[in-house]
CSV table of C-alpha atoms in Angstrom, one decimal:
chain,number,residue,atom,x,y,z
A,1274,MET,CA,174.2,17.8,-93.0
A,1275,ARG,CA,175.4,17.8,-96.2
A,1276,PHE,CA,177.9,14.2,-95.0
A,1277,ASN,CA,174.9,13.4,-92.6
A,1278,MET,CA,172.8,12.6,-96.3
A,1279,LEU,CA,175.9,11.0,-98.7
A,1280,THR,CA,176.0,8.5,-95.8
A,1281,SER,CA,171.9,8.3,-96.3
A,1282,ILE,CA,172.2,7.5,-99.7
A,1283,THR,CA,175.7,5.2,-99.5
A,1284,ASP,CA,174.1,2.9,-96.8
A,1285,GLY,CA,170.0,3.2,-99.3
A,1286,ILE,CA,172.2,2.1,-102.3
A,1287,MET,CA,173.8,-0.6,-99.8
A,1288,CYS,CA,170.9,-1.5,-98.8
A,1289,CYS,CA,169.2,-2.6,-101.6
A,1290,ILE,CA,172.3,-3.9,-103.0
A,1291,THR,CA,172.2,-6.5,-100.2
A,1292,GLY,CA,168.3,-6.8,-99.7
A,1293,ARG,CA,169.1,-6.9,-96.0
A,1294,ALA,CA,167.2,-3.3,-93.6
A,1295,LEU,CA,170.2,-1.5,-92.1
A,1296,ASN,CA,169.8,-2.5,-87.8
A,1297,VAL,CA,172.2,0.3,-86.1
A,1298,VAL,CA,170.8,-1.2,-82.7
A,1299,GLY,CA,172.9,-4.5,-81.0
A,1300,ALA,CA,171.8,-7.6,-79.1
A,1301,ILE,CA,172.3,-6.5,-75.3
A,1302,ASP,CA,174.4,-9.0,-73.8
A,1303,SER,CA,173.4,-8.2,-69.6
A,1304,VAL,CA,170.0,-8.3,-68.1
A,1305,GLU,CA,171.8,-6.4,-64.9
A,1306,SER,CA,170.4,-2.9,-64.0
A,1307,SER,CA,173.6,-0.7,-64.3
A,1308,ASP,CA,173.2,3.7,-63.8
A,1309,GLY,CA,169.6,3.4,-63.1
A,1310,TYR,CA,168.5,1.5,-66.2
A,1311,ASP,CA,167.5,-2.0,-66.5
A,1312,TYR,CA,167.1,-4.7,-68.9
A,1313,ILE,CA,164.3,-7.0,-69.5
A,1314,GLU,CA,164.0,-9.6,-72.0
A,1315,VAL,CA,160.4,-9.8,-72.3
A,1316,LYS,CA,160.9,-12.5,-74.4
A,1317,PRO,CA,163.6,-14.8,-75.9
A,1318,GLY,CA,165.9,-12.2,-77.4
A,1319,ARG,CA,163.8,-9.2,-77.2
A,1320,ILE,CA,165.4,-7.1,-74.1
A,1321,LEU,CA,164.3,-3.6,-73.7
A,1322,ARG,CA,166.1,-1.2,-71.2
A,1323,VAL,CA,163.7,0.4,-68.8
A,1324,LYS,CA,164.9,3.6,-66.9
A,1325,HIS,CA,163.3,2.6,-63.5
A,1326,ILE,CA,164.1,5.2,-60.4
A,1327,VAL,CA,163.3,4.3,-56.6
A,1328,PRO,CA,163.3,6.8,-54.4
A,1329,SER,CA,164.6,6.8,-51.2
A,1330,ARG,CA,162.6,7.0,-48.5
A,1331,SER,CA,163.0,8.4,-44.7
A,1332,ALA,CA,161.5,6.6,-41.9
A,1333,ALA,CA,159.6,10.1,-41.4
A,1334,GLU,CA,158.5,10.0,-44.2
A,1335,GLU,CA,157.2,5.9,-43.7
A,1336,GLU,CA,155.4,6.7,-41.4
A,1337,GLU,CA,153.9,10.1,-42.5
A,1338,GLU,CA,152.3,7.4,-45.0
A,1339,ARG,CA,151.2,4.8,-42.1
A,1340,LYS,CA,149.0,7.1,-40.2
A,1341,GLU,CA,147.1,8.5,-43.7
A,1342,ASN,CA,146.9,4.5,-44.6
A,1343,VAL,CA,145.3,4.1,-40.9
A,1344,ALA,CA,143.1,7.1,-41.1
A,1345,VAL,CA,141.5,6.0,-44.5
A,1346,GLU,CA,140.6,2.7,-42.7
A,1347,GLU,CA,139.3,4.8,-40.5
A,1348,GLU,CA,136.6,7.4,-42.8
A,1349,GLY,CA,135.5,3.5,-44.0
A,1350,GLU,CA,135.0,2.0,-40.8
A,1351,GLY,CA,133.0,5.4,-39.5
A,1352,GLY,CA,130.2,5.9,-42.3
A,1353,GLU,CA,130.6,9.3,-42.6
A,1354,VAL,CA,132.6,10.6,-44.8
A,1355,SER,CA,133.8,7.5,-46.5
A,1356,GLY,CA,132.2,8.6,-50.0
A,1357,LYS,CA,135.4,11.1,-50.1
A,1358,GLY,CA,137.1,10.6,-53.2
A,1359,VAL,CA,134.6,7.9,-54.6
A,1360,VAL,CA,132.8,8.5,-57.7
A,1361,HIS,CA,130.1,5.8,-59.1
A,1362,CYS,CA,130.6,5.3,-63.0
A,1363,LYS,CA,127.8,3.9,-64.2
A,1364,ARG,CA,126.9,4.2,-68.2
A,1365,LYS,CA,124.7,2.8,-70.9
A,1366,ILE,CA,127.0,2.4,-74.3
A,1367,SER,CA,124.2,1.7,-77.1
A,1368,VAL,CA,125.3,0.8,-80.2
A,1369,TYR,CA,122.8,1.0,-83.0
A,1370,ARG,CA,122.7,-1.4,-87.1
A,1371,ASN,CA,124.0,2.4,-88.9
A,1372,GLY,CA,126.9,2.6,-87.0
A,1373,GLN,CA,126.2,5.4,-84.4
A,1374,VAL,CA,126.4,4.7,-80.1
A,1375,VAL,CA,124.6,5.9,-77.3
A,1376,ILE,CA,126.3,6.9,-74.4
A,1377,GLU,CA,123.7,7.8,-71.7
A,1378,ASN,CA,126.0,8.7,-68.0
A,1379,LEU,CA,123.8,7.8,-65.4
A,1380,GLY,CA,126.4,8.5,-62.4
A,1381,ASP,CA,128.7,10.7,-61.2
A,1382,VAL,CA,130.0,12.2,-63.3
A,1383,ILE,CA,133.1,14.6,-62.6
A,1384,ARG,CA,132.5,17.6,-65.3
A,1385,SER,CA,135.8,18.2,-67.9
A,1386,GLU,CA,138.1,21.3,-68.0
A,1387,ILE,CA,137.7,21.7,-71.9
A,1388,LEU,CA,140.6,24.9,-72.1
A,1389,HIS,CA,139.5,26.7,-75.7
A,1390,CYS,CA,136.9,24.8,-76.6
A,1391,GLN,CA,133.6,24.5,-73.1
A,1392,ASN,CA,132.1,21.6,-74.6
A,1393,GLY,CA,132.5,19.9,-71.6
A,1394,ASN,CA,131.5,16.5,-70.3
A,1395,THR,CA,128.0,15.5,-70.0
A,1396,GLU,CA,126.0,15.8,-66.4
A,1397,PRO,CA,124.1,12.6,-65.1
A,1398,GLY,CA,121.3,11.1,-66.9
A,1399,SER,CA,122.3,12.9,-69.9
A,1400,THR,CA,123.2,11.4,-73.8
A,1401,VAL,CA,125.5,11.4,-76.1
A,1402,GLU,CA,125.0,10.1,-79.6
A,1403,ILE,CA,128.1,9.6,-81.7
A,1404,GLU,CA,128.2,9.3,-85.5
A,1405,LEU,CA,130.6,6.5,-86.1
A,1406,SER,CA,131.1,6.8,-89.7
A,1407,ASP,CA,132.0,10.5,-89.8
A,1408,ALA,CA,133.0,11.1,-85.9
A,1409,ASN,CA,130.6,14.1,-84.9
A,1410,ILE,CA,129.9,14.5,-81.8
A,1411,THR,CA,126.1,15.9,-80.6
A,1412,SER,CA,126.4,18.2,-77.3
A,1413,PRO,CA,123.3,17.6,-75.8
A,1414,GLN,CA,123.4,21.1,-74.3
A,1415,ALA,CA,122.9,22.5,-78.1
A,1416,ASN,CA,119.6,21.4,-78.4
A,1417,GLY,CA,118.5,19.7,-75.2
A,1418,ALA,CA,114.5,19.1,-77.3
A,1419,VAL,CA,115.6,18.2,-80.1
A,1420,LEU,CA,118.6,15.1,-78.4
A,1421,GLU,CA,115.3,14.1,-76.0
A,1422,GLN,CA,113.3,13.5,-78.8
A,1423,GLY,CA,115.3,11.4,-81.1
A,1424,SER,CA,117.3,9.6,-78.1
A,1425,ALA,CA,112.8,8.2,-77.6
A,1426,LYS,CA,112.7,7.1,-80.7
A,1427,ARG,CA,115.7,5.3,-80.8
A,1428,ARG,CA,115.2,3.3,-77.8
A,1429,LYS,CA,112.4,1.9,-79.7
A,1430,ARG,CA,115.2,-0.1,-82.3
A,1431,LYS,CA,116.9,-2.4,-80.6
A,1432,PRO,CA,120.8,-2.3,-80.2
A,1433,LYS,CA,123.1,-4.4,-81.9
A,1434,LYS,CA,125.2,-4.5,-79.0
A,1435,THR,CA,125.2,-2.9,-75.5
A,1436,VAL,CA,127.3,-2.0,-72.8
A,1437,VAL,CA,126.0,-1.6,-69.1
A,1438,ILE,CA,129.3,-0.3,-66.6
A,1439,ASP,CA,128.2,0.0,-63.0
A,1440,CYS,CA,131.7,0.5,-60.9
A,1441,LYS,CA,133.3,2.7,-57.8
A,1442,LYS,CA,136.0,4.3,-58.2
A,1443,ARG,CA,138.1,5.2,-55.4
A,1444,ILE,CA,140.4,8.1,-56.5
A,1445,THR,CA,143.1,9.4,-54.3
A,1446,SER,CA,145.6,11.6,-54.0
A,1447,CYS,CA,149.1,10.2,-55.1
A,1448,LYS,CA,151.8,11.5,-53.5
A,1449,GLY,CA,155.5,10.9,-54.1
A,1450,THR,CA,155.5,9.6,-50.8
A,1451,HIS,CA,153.8,6.5,-51.1
A,1452,SER,CA,155.9,3.2,-51.7
A,1453,ASP,CA,152.8,2.2,-53.3
A,1454,VAL,CA,152.3,4.7,-56.5
A,1455,ALA,CA,154.3,3.8,-59.9
A,1456,LEU,CA,154.2,6.6,-62.7
A,1457,PHE,CA,154.9,4.5,-66.2
A,1458,PHE,CA,155.8,6.5,-69.4
A,1459,ILE,CA,155.2,5.5,-72.4
A,1460,HIS,CA,156.7,6.8,-75.9
A,1461,GLY,CA,155.6,6.9,-79.5
A,1462,VAL,CA,156.8,6.1,-82.6
A,1463,GLY,CA,160.8,7.0,-83.6
A,1464,GLY,CA,161.1,9.0,-79.8
A,1465,SER,CA,162.5,6.7,-76.2
A,1466,LEU,CA,162.8,7.0,-73.2
A,1467,ASP,CA,165.2,9.9,-73.7
A,1468,ILE,CA,162.3,12.4,-74.5
A,1469,TRP,CA,160.6,11.9,-70.9
A,1470,LYS,CA,163.7,13.3,-69.3
A,1471,GLU,CA,163.0,16.7,-67.3
A,1472,GLN,CA,159.9,14.4,-66.5
A,1473,LEU,CA,161.5,12.2,-65.3
A,1474,ASP,CA,163.9,14.4,-63.1
A,1475,PHE,CA,161.1,15.9,-62.6
A,1476,PHE,CA,158.9,12.9,-61.1
A,1477,GLY,CA,162.1,11.6,-59.3
A,1478,LYS,CA,163.6,14.2,-57.6
A,1479,LEU,CA,160.0,14.4,-55.8
A,1480,GLY,CA,160.1,10.9,-55.0
A,1481,TYR,CA,157.8,8.8,-57.3
A,1482,GLU,CA,159.3,6.0,-58.0
A,1483,VAL,CA,159.4,5.9,-62.2
A,1484,VAL,CA,159.3,3.4,-64.9
A,1485,ALA,CA,160.4,4.6,-68.3
A,1486,PRO,CA,160.5,1.9,-70.8
A,1487,ASP,CA,162.6,2.2,-75.1
A,1488,LEU,CA,160.1,0.2,-77.2
A,1489,ALA,CA,161.5,-2.7,-79.5
A,1490,GLY,CA,164.2,-1.3,-82.3
A,1491,HIS,CA,163.7,2.7,-79.9
A,1492,GLY,CA,166.7,3.9,-77.9
A,1493,SER,CA,168.5,0.8,-76.0
A,1494,SER,CA,166.3,-1.6,-77.4
A,1495,THR,CA,166.4,-4.7,-79.5
A,1496,ALA,CA,165.9,-4.6,-82.4
A,1497,PRO,CA,164.3,-7.4,-84.6
A,1498,LYS,CA,164.6,-7.8,-87.8
A,1499,ILE,CA,161.1,-9.2,-88.5
A,1500,GLY,CA,158.1,-6.8,-89.2
A,1501,ALA,CA,156.0,-9.2,-87.4
A,1502,ALA,CA,157.8,-7.9,-83.9
A,1503,TYR,CA,156.3,-4.6,-84.3
A,1504,THR,CA,152.7,-5.0,-84.2
A,1505,PHE,CA,151.0,-3.1,-81.9
A,1506,TYR,CA,150.4,-6.3,-80.2
A,1507,ALA,CA,153.4,-7.5,-79.7
A,1508,LEU,CA,154.3,-4.2,-78.7
A,1509,ALA,CA,151.5,-4.0,-76.2
A,1510,GLU,CA,152.4,-7.2,-75.3
A,1511,ASP,CA,156.3,-5.8,-74.3
A,1512,MET,CA,154.0,-3.1,-72.0
A,1513,ARG,CA,151.7,-5.6,-70.1
A,1514,ALA,CA,155.2,-7.3,-69.0
A,1515,ILE,CA,157.6,-3.9,-68.1
A,1516,PHE,CA,153.5,-3.7,-66.2
A,1517,ARG,CA,152.9,-6.6,-64.2
A,1518,ARG,CA,157.0,-6.6,-63.4
A,1519,TYR,CA,157.1,-3.0,-62.2
A,1520,GLY,CA,153.3,-2.2,-61.4
A,1521,LYS,CA,152.5,-0.9,-57.3
A,1522,LYS,CA,148.5,-1.3,-56.1
A,1523,ARG,CA,148.4,2.0,-57.6
A,1524,ASN,CA,150.1,3.5,-61.0
A,1525,ILE,CA,149.2,6.1,-63.0
A,1526,LEU,CA,149.9,6.5,-67.3
A,1527,ILE,CA,151.3,8.8,-68.9
A,1528,GLY,CA,152.0,8.2,-72.7
A,1529,HIS,CA,153.3,10.1,-75.8
A,1530,SER,CA,150.8,9.6,-79.5
A,1531,TYR,CA,151.5,6.6,-80.7
A,1532,GLY,CA,152.3,5.5,-76.5
A,1533,VAL,CA,148.7,6.9,-75.6
A,1534,SER,CA,147.6,3.6,-77.0
A,1535,PHE,CA,149.5,1.4,-75.2
A,1536,CYS,CA,148.4,2.7,-72.2
A,1537,THR,CA,144.4,2.9,-73.1
A,1538,PHE,CA,145.1,-1.1,-73.4
A,1539,LEU,CA,147.2,-1.6,-70.0
A,1540,ALA,CA,144.3,1.0,-68.4
A,1541,HIS,CA,141.3,-1.2,-70.4
A,1542,GLU,CA,143.4,-4.5,-68.8
A,1543,TYR,CA,144.1,-3.9,-65.4
A,1544,PRO,CA,140.7,-1.1,-64.3
A,1545,ASP,CA,141.8,-1.5,-60.4
A,1546,GLN,CA,145.5,-1.3,-60.7
A,1547,VAL,CA,145.7,1.7,-62.8
A,1548,HIS,CA,144.6,5.0,-60.7
A,1549,LYS,CA,144.7,8.3,-63.1
A,1550,VAL,CA,146.2,8.1,-67.2
A,1551,VAL,CA,147.8,10.7,-69.0
A,1552,MET,CA,147.1,11.4,-72.8
A,1553,ILE,CA,150.0,14.0,-74.6
A,1554,ASN,CA,149.1,14.5,-78.0
A,1555,GLY,CA,147.0,11.4,-78.1
A,1556,GLY,CA,144.3,11.5,-81.1
A,1557,GLY,CA,140.6,10.6,-80.6
A,1558,PRO,CA,139.6,7.6,-79.7
A,1559,THR,CA,139.2,5.6,-83.0
A,1560,ALA,CA,140.6,1.8,-83.7
A,1561,LEU,CA,143.5,2.0,-85.3
A,1562,GLU,CA,144.8,1.1,-88.8
A,1563,PRO,CA,147.9,1.7,-91.2
A,1564,SER,CA,147.5,4.2,-93.9
A,1565,LEU,CA,147.2,2.6,-97.0
A,1566,CYS,CA,148.7,6.0,-99.0
A,1567,SER,CA,152.4,7.1,-96.6
A,1568,ILE,CA,155.3,7.8,-97.8
A,1569,PHE,CA,156.1,4.8,-95.1
A,1570,ASN,CA,154.9,2.6,-97.5
A,1571,LEU,CA,157.6,3.1,-99.7
A,1572,PRO,CA,161.0,0.3,-99.9
A,1573,THR,CA,163.2,0.5,-96.6
A,1574,CYS,CA,166.3,1.6,-98.9
A,1575,VAL,CA,164.1,4.5,-100.1
A,1576,LEU,CA,163.4,5.9,-96.1
A,1577,HIS,CA,167.1,5.1,-95.7
A,1578,CYS,CA,167.9,7.2,-98.5
A,1579,LEU,CA,165.2,10.1,-97.3
A,1580,SER,CA,166.3,10.2,-93.7
A,1581,PRO,CA,167.6,13.7,-93.7
A,1582,CYS,CA,164.5,15.1,-95.6
A,1583,LEU,CA,162.0,12.5,-92.6
A,1584,VAL,CA,164.6,14.3,-90.1
A,1585,TRP,CA,163.5,18.0,-91.0
A,1586,SER,CA,160.5,17.2,-92.1
A,1587,PHE,CA,159.8,15.6,-88.2
A,1588,LEU,CA,161.8,19.0,-86.6
A,1589,LYS,CA,159.2,21.1,-88.5
A,1590,ALA,CA,155.9,19.2,-87.8
A,1591,ALA,CA,156.9,18.4,-84.3
A,1592,PHE,CA,158.2,21.5,-83.0
A,1593,ALA,CA,156.1,25.2,-83.0
A,1594,ARG,CA,159.3,26.4,-82.9
A,1595,GLN,CA,162.8,25.1,-84.9
A,1596,GLY,CA,165.9,27.4,-83.1
A,1597,ALA,CA,168.7,26.5,-81.7
A,1598,LYS,CA,166.9,24.7,-78.5
A,1599,GLU,CA,164.2,22.3,-81.1
A,1600,LYS,CA,167.4,21.4,-82.8
A,1601,GLN,CA,169.8,20.7,-79.5
A,1602,LEU,CA,166.6,18.5,-78.1
A,1603,LEU,CA,167.2,16.4,-81.6
A,1604,LYS,CA,170.7,15.3,-81.5
A,1605,GLU,CA,170.9,15.0,-77.8
A,1606,GLY,CA,171.4,11.7,-75.9
A,1607,ASN,CA,169.4,8.2,-77.8
A,1608,ALA,CA,165.8,10.5,-77.9
A,1609,PHE,CA,164.7,10.1,-82.2
A,1610,LYS,CA,167.8,7.6,-83.3
A,1611,VAL,CA,165.3,4.1,-85.0
A,1612,THR,CA,166.0,2.6,-88.1
A,1613,SER,CA,164.4,3.2,-91.5
A,1614,PHE,CA,163.1,-0.4,-91.0
A,1615,VAL,CA,161.8,-0.1,-87.5
A,1616,LEU,CA,160.1,3.1,-87.9
A,1617,GLN,CA,158.5,1.3,-91.3
A,1618,ALA,CA,157.5,-1.5,-90.0
A,1619,MET,CA,156.4,0.3,-86.5
A,1620,MET,CA,154.1,2.0,-88.6
A,1621,SER,CA,153.1,-0.2,-91.4
A,1622,GLY,CA,151.9,-2.6,-88.1
A,1623,GLN,CA,150.1,0.2,-85.6
A,1624,TYR,CA,146.9,-2.1,-86.4
A,1625,TRP,CA,144.2,-2.5,-83.2
A,1626,PRO,CA,140.6,-2.5,-83.9
A,1627,GLU,CA,139.4,-3.7,-80.6
A,1628,GLY,CA,140.7,0.7,-80.1
A,1629,ASP,CA,137.0,2.8,-80.9
A,1630,GLU,CA,135.3,4.6,-79.3
A,1631,VAL,CA,133.1,2.2,-77.2
A,1632,TYR,CA,136.5,0.9,-75.8
A,1633,HIS,CA,137.2,4.5,-75.0
A,1634,ALA,CA,133.7,5.0,-73.4
A,1635,GLU,CA,134.4,1.9,-71.5
A,1636,LEU,CA,137.0,3.4,-69.5
A,1637,THR,CA,136.1,4.1,-65.6
A,1638,VAL,CA,139.4,5.4,-64.9
A,1639,PRO,CA,140.5,9.8,-64.5
A,1640,VAL,CA,142.1,10.7,-68.1
A,1641,LEU,CA,143.8,13.6,-68.1
A,1642,LEU,CA,144.4,15.1,-71.9
A,1643,VAL,CA,147.6,17.1,-72.8
A,1644,HIS,CA,147.6,19.3,-76.2
A,1645,GLY,CA,150.1,21.6,-78.0
A,1646,MET,CA,147.8,23.7,-80.0
A,1647,HIS,CA,150.3,24.0,-82.4
A,1648,ASP,CA,150.4,19.9,-83.8
A,1649,LYS,CA,150.9,19.7,-86.7
A,1650,PHE,CA,150.2,15.3,-86.2
A,1651,VAL,CA,147.0,15.4,-83.7
A,1652,PRO,CA,144.6,18.2,-84.6
A,1653,VAL,CA,143.6,19.0,-81.6
A,1654,ASP,CA,139.8,18.7,-82.5
A,1655,GLU,CA,140.8,15.3,-81.7
A,1656,ASP,CA,141.6,15.4,-78.3
A,1657,GLN,CA,137.9,17.7,-77.6
A,1658,ARG,CA,136.4,14.1,-79.3
A,1659,MET,CA,138.6,12.0,-77.0
A,1660,ALA,CA,137.5,14.5,-73.6
A,1661,GLU,CA,133.8,13.4,-74.5
A,1662,ILE,CA,133.6,10.5,-75.0
A,1663,LEU,CA,135.9,9.6,-71.4
A,1664,LEU,CA,134.0,9.5,-68.1
A,1665,ILE,CA,136.2,10.8,-65.9
A,1666,ALA,CA,138.7,13.2,-68.4
A,1667,PHE,CA,140.4,17.3,-68.2
A,1668,LEU,CA,141.9,19.0,-71.2
A,1669,LYS,CA,144.2,20.9,-70.9
A,1670,VAL,CA,145.5,22.8,-74.3
A,1671,ILE,CA,149.2,24.6,-73.7
A,1672,ASP,CA,149.2,27.3,-76.2
A,1673,GLU,CA,153.0,27.8,-77.0
A,1674,GLY,CA,153.3,23.8,-77.4
A,1675,SER,CA,153.4,21.0,-80.3
A,1676,HIS,CA,154.0,17.5,-80.8
A,1677,MET,CA,157.0,17.4,-78.4
A,1678,VAL,CA,155.4,19.9,-75.8
A,1679,MET,CA,157.0,17.9,-72.7
A,1680,MET,CA,159.7,18.5,-74.4
A,1681,GLU,CA,159.2,21.9,-75.8
A,1682,CYS,CA,157.9,23.6,-72.0
A,1683,PRO,CA,158.8,20.9,-69.9
A,1684,GLU,CA,158.3,22.8,-66.2
A,1685,THR,CA,154.9,23.9,-68.1
A,1686,VAL,CA,153.3,19.8,-68.3
A,1687,ASN,CA,155.0,19.5,-64.6
A,1688,THR,CA,152.5,21.0,-63.3
A,1689,LEU,CA,150.0,19.5,-64.4
A,1690,LEU,CA,151.0,16.2,-64.4
A,1691,HIS,CA,152.1,16.8,-60.8
A,1692,GLU,CA,148.2,19.1,-60.2
A,1693,PHE,CA,146.8,15.6,-61.9
A,1694,LEU,CA,148.2,13.5,-59.7
A,1695,LEU,CA,148.2,15.7,-56.4
A,1696,TRP,CA,143.7,15.9,-57.6
A,1697,GLU,CA,140.8,14.1,-55.3
A,1698,PRO,CA,137.4,13.7,-56.1
A,1699,GLU,CA,135.3,15.7,-53.1
A,1700,ILE,CA,132.4,13.3,-52.4
A,1701,THR,CA,129.6,14.2,-53.7
A,1702,ALA,CA,125.9,15.0,-53.0
A,1703,THR,CA,124.9,11.0,-53.7
A,1704,GLU,CA,127.7,9.6,-52.7
A,1705,GLN,CA,127.0,11.5,-49.5
A,1706,THR,CA,123.0,10.4,-48.8
A,1707,GLU,CA,124.4,6.9,-49.0
A,1708,ALA,CA,126.2,7.3,-46.9
A,1709,LYS,CA,124.2,8.8,-43.9
A,1710,GLN,CA,121.4,5.8,-45.3
A,1711,THR,CA,124.2,3.3,-44.4
A,1712,THR,CA,125.2,5.2,-41.1
A,1713,GLU,CA,121.9,5.3,-40.2
A,1714,ASN,CA,120.9,1.4,-40.7
A,1715,LYS,CA,123.7,0.7,-38.5
């Protein structure tokens, strides 16, 4: 640690003298696949490392999948059980000039399961109020009479913006034997695809096709030397390119921390191709903007001198325990190797005004929220607020986990993710009635 600190100080002084940002990630010459890694040039000179696992499927597995597809088609033709796994997503979102948002669920809404906080998602026909100024949420179950009276008064006013969502989503089980399913894992600031090692191994062995990219400047991806290369929009376009290259008919997006924002972006842009989303310690449904008072606003050379302290602070804040196992996780592979320049550019580039509460409320894809109870970066009430706003959401709180919960508790996280992939909603009463009426009319 002392040697690393002296090296960092020396490098920092050289950075100040030369005026150049240090960058240990060099350009990648080859774009060919090797050892399960692809090197994708998303833009000229902008190359991302991608872990791509394509499992081999036996003839028996392919035949089983074919029979399942035939069974689904026959169910749809019969009409009696055509509503199985189908959710009628219908909600009205009204935004008023005083910053108030009113969300009315009018269709079939699956109740959220929230551990440690029993404020489930709203039932069909109910209303959720959100104050954008302080992000307070008034639960309709708490005081229904007052809410109903207040909502009636507000309906007399003309909202500044109204969004109506009306669609039917077929949500099915996603098994590893399904050739039309792909899992995308997206890491956050300062990490790399190596933080998903346990998840990639687990789901790869189960027969899933897995895709995990390194963000620009992270892991073994190239690191452009201009700050504009690390804005939210630049990184989001990178993820769009990766998604379009590897995407299947049904895609599951798994994001951690800042990576959750890119999953939300893709789910919003490709609602028919994104089947389910997992958000791990992603925070609340608020628009992103860089903090004006942050240590990352210091000059790059100063940050480089402080890098050993930053690593120590990250260890204390990101892991529930700071034992030998956690320290080893920080040292293994390329998991947390990122330059001070990239780190600073990433933090200052987190500007995404469109990603507000309304943007998240428009999502119709099922979402699993995973939160480590000891997370010092993202408080649990932010994920609670996310669960309230999302149409179909399940919040799971892991008591022994923190911000890097997928590394601390891999078995628990893997089990939760797998159960969510296999989850399929039962036919609702409304859909069953509609199916019977359709059959009678025929």
